[in-house]
Coordinates of C-alpha atoms in Angstrom, one line a residue:
Chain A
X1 CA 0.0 0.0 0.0
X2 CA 1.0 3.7 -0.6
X3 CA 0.7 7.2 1.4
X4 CA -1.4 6.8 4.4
X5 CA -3.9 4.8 5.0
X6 CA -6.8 5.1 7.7
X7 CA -9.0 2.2 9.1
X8 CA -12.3 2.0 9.6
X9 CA -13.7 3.9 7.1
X10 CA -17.0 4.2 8.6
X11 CA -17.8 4.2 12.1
X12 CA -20.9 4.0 14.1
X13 CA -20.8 3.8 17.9
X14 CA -22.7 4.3 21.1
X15 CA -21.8 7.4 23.8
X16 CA -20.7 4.1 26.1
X17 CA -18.7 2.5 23.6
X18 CA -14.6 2.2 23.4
X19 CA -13.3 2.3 19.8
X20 CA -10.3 2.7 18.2
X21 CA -8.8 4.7 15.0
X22 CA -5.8 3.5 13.0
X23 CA -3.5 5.3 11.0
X24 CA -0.6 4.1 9.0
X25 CA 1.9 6.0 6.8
X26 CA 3.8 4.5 4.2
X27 CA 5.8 7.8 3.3
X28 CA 8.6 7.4 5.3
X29 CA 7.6 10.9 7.6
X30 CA 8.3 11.4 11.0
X31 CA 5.7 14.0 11.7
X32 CA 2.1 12.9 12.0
X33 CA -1.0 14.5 12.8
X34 CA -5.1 13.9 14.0
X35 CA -7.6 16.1 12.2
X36 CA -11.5 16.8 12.6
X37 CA -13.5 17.7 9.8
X38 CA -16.8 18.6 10.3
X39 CA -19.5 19.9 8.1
X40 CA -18.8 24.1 7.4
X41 CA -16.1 24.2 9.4
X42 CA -12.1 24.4 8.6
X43 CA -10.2 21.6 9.7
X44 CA -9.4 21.3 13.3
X45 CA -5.8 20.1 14.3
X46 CA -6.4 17.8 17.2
X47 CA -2.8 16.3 18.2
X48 CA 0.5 16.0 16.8
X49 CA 3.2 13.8 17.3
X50 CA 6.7 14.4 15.6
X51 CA 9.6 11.7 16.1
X52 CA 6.7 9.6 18.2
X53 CA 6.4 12.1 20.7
X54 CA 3.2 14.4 20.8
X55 CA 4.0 17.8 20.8
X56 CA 0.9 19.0 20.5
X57 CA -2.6 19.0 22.5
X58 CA -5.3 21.3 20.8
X59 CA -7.0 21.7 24.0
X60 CA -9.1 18.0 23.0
X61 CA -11.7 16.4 25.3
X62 CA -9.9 13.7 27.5
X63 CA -12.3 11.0 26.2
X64 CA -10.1 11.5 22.7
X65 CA -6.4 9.7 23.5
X66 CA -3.6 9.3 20.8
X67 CA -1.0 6.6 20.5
X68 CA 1.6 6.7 18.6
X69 CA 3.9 3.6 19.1
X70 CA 6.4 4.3 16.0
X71 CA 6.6 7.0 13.4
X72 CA 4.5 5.0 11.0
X73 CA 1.6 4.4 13.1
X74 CA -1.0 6.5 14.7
X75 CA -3.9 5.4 17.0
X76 CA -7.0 7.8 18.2
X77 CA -8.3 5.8 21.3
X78 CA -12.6 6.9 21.4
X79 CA -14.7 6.5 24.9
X80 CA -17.4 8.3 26.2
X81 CA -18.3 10.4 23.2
X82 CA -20.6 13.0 22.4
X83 CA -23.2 13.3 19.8
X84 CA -21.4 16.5 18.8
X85 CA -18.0 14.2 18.2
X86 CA -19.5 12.9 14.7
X87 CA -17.4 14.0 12.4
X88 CA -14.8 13.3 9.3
X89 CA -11.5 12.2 11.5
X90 CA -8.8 12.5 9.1
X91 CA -5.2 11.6 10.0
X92 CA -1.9 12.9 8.1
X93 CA 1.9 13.0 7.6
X94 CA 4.8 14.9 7.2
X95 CA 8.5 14.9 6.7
X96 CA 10.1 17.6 9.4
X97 CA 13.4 18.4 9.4
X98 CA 13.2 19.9 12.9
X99 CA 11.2 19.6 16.2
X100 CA 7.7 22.0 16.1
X101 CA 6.6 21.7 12.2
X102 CA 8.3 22.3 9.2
X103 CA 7.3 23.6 5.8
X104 CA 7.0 20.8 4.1
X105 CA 3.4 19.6 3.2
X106 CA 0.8 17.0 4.8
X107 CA -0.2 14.3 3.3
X108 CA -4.0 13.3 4.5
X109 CA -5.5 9.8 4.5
X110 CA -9.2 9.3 3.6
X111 CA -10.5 9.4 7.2
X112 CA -12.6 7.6 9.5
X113 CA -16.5 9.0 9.0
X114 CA -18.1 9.0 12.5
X115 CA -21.0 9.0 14.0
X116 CA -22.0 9.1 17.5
X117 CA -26.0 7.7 18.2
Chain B
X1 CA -3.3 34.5 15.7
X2 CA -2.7 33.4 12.3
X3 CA -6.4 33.4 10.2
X4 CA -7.5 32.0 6.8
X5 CA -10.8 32.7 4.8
X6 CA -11.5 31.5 1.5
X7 CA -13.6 33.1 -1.3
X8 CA -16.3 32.4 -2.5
X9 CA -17.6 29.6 -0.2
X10 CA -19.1 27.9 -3.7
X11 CA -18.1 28.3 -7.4
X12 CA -20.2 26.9 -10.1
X13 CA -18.9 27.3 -13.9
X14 CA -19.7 26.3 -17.1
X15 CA -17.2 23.9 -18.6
X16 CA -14.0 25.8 -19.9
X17 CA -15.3 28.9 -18.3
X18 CA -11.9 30.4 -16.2
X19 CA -12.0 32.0 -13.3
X20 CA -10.2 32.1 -10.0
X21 CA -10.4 31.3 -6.2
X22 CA -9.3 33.6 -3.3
X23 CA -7.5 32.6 -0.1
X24 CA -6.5 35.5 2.2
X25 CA -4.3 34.8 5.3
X26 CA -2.9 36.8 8.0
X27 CA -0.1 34.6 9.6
X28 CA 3.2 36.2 11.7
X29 CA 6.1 34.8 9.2
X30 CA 4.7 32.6 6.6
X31 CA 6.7 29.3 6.0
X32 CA 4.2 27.9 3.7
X33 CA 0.9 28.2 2.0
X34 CA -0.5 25.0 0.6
X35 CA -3.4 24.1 -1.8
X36 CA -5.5 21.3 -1.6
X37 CA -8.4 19.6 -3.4
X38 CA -11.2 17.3 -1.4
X39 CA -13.3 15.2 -3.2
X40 CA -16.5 13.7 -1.6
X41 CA -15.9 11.1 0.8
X42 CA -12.0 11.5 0.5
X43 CA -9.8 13.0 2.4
X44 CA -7.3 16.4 1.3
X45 CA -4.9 16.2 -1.9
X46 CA -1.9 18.1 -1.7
X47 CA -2.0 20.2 -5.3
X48 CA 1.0 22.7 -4.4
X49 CA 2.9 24.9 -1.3
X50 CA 3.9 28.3 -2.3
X51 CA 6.8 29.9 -0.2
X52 CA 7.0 33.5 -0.5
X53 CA 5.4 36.2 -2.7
X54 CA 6.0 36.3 -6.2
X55 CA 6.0 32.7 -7.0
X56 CA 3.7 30.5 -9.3
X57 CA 3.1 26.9 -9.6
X58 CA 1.6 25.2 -12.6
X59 CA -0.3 22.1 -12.7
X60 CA -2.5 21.2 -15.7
X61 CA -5.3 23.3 -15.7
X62 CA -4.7 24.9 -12.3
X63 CA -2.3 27.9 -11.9
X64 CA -1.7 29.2 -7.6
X65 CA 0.0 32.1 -7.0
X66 CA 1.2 34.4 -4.3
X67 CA 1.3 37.5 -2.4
X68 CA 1.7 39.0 1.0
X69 CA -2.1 38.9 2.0
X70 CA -3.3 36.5 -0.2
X71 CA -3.2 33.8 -3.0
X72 CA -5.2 32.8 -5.7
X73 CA -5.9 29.5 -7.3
X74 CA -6.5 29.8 -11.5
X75 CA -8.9 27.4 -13.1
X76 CA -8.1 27.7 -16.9
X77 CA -11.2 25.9 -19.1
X78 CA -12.2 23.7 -16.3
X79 CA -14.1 20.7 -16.8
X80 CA -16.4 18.5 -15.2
X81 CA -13.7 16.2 -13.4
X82 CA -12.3 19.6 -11.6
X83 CA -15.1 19.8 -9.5
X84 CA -14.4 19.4 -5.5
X85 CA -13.4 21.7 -2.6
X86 CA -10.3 23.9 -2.8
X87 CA -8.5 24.2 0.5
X88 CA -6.0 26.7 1.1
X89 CA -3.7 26.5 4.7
X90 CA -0.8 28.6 6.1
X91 CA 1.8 27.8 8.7
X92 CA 3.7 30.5 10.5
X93 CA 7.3 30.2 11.9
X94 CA 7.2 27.3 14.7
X95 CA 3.2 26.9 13.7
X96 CA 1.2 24.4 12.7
X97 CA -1.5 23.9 9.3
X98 CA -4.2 26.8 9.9
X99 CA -7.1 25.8 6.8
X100 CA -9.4 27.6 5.2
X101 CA -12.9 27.0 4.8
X102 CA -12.5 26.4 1.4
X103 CA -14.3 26.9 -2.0
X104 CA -16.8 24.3 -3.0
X105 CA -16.2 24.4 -7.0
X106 CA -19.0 22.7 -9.4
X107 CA -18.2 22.4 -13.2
X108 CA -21.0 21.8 -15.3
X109 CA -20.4 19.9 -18.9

């Protein structure tokens, strides 16, 4: 497989439910990020993780928790969720050359479509 | 706090009718502007980054440029298959991806 790949695509789940996003990169990056997408608004930057430490926390909800065990995977741990959590999550990567972002561009994933009953 | 809006929210053209979309940023030290297309049900495609004013980047029908406030993305004789949303993101010195809205572009044949 190529670029990055996100799994499931489609996700429905409970407000009780535990669930889990995957994310894995074949690009060789070492920078890799969580996104929300949701309908009329931009994109919202939820967590990044560069050389598999996160290095940034977009002020999320506690009941969203990342893992990232290597540079080429990147997990979104889902409990406790609100109705308002449905959403487009979309997961990217990027080469850095140096710690806090670089200017080099991400490359996005199809994303995990989610919806909360 | 670095900002983006896009313009307009939604484009539609006639097949191989030009025209051009707006991004305007305010960001402290740019390192980057980036386009992107999003089709339905897919996520972001990286079309080009831009790195300081004055440059241009060609691909196939689309043409981005750059200034200091603002870049525009140029849709020479689109057609049907161009149609998705345009998004446009900056990133400051030390900063991460701010998007745009984007422009939701619809190409009729």
């Amino acid at each position: 497989e190529t670029g990055v790949t996100q799994t499931p695509r489609h996700l429905v789940m409970g407000m009780t439910n535990k669930k889990s996003l995957k994310c894995e990169q074949h690009l060789g990056h070492n920078a890799m990020y969580w996104y929300k997408q949701s309908a009329k608004k931009p994109l919202e930057l939820m967590f990044v993780y560069n050389f598999k430490e996160q290095t940034e926390n977009n002020s999320v909800p506690s009941r969203f928790s990342p893992e990232c065990p290597n540079s080429s995977h990147l997990f979104l741990h889902l409990h406790t969720l609100q109705p308002e959590d449905s959403a487009l999550y979309l997961c990217a990567s990027s080469q850095d050359n140096v710690r806090g972002g670089s200017n080099q561009p991400q490359h996005f994933g199809d994303g995990t479509r989610l919806s909360i009953l | 706090e670095d900002q983006v809006t896009q313009s307009p929210e939604a484009l539609r053209l006639q097949e191989g009718e030009s025209s051009s979309l707006n991004c305007s940023y305010t960001v402290s030290g740019l390192r980057g502007l980036f386009w992107y297309r999003q089709d339905p049900g897919k996520g972001p495609e990286f079309l080009f980054t831009l790195y300081s004013a004055g440059e241009e980047k060609e691909k196939e029908r689309l043409k981005a440029t750059l200034t200091k406030k603002e870049s525009f993305l140029h849709i020479t004789a689109p057609k049907p298959e161009d149609s998705a949303t345009y998004l446009c993101a900056v990133q400051g010195y030390g900063q991460n991806f701010v998007f745009g809205p984007g422009t939701r572009l619809s190409v009729l044949p």
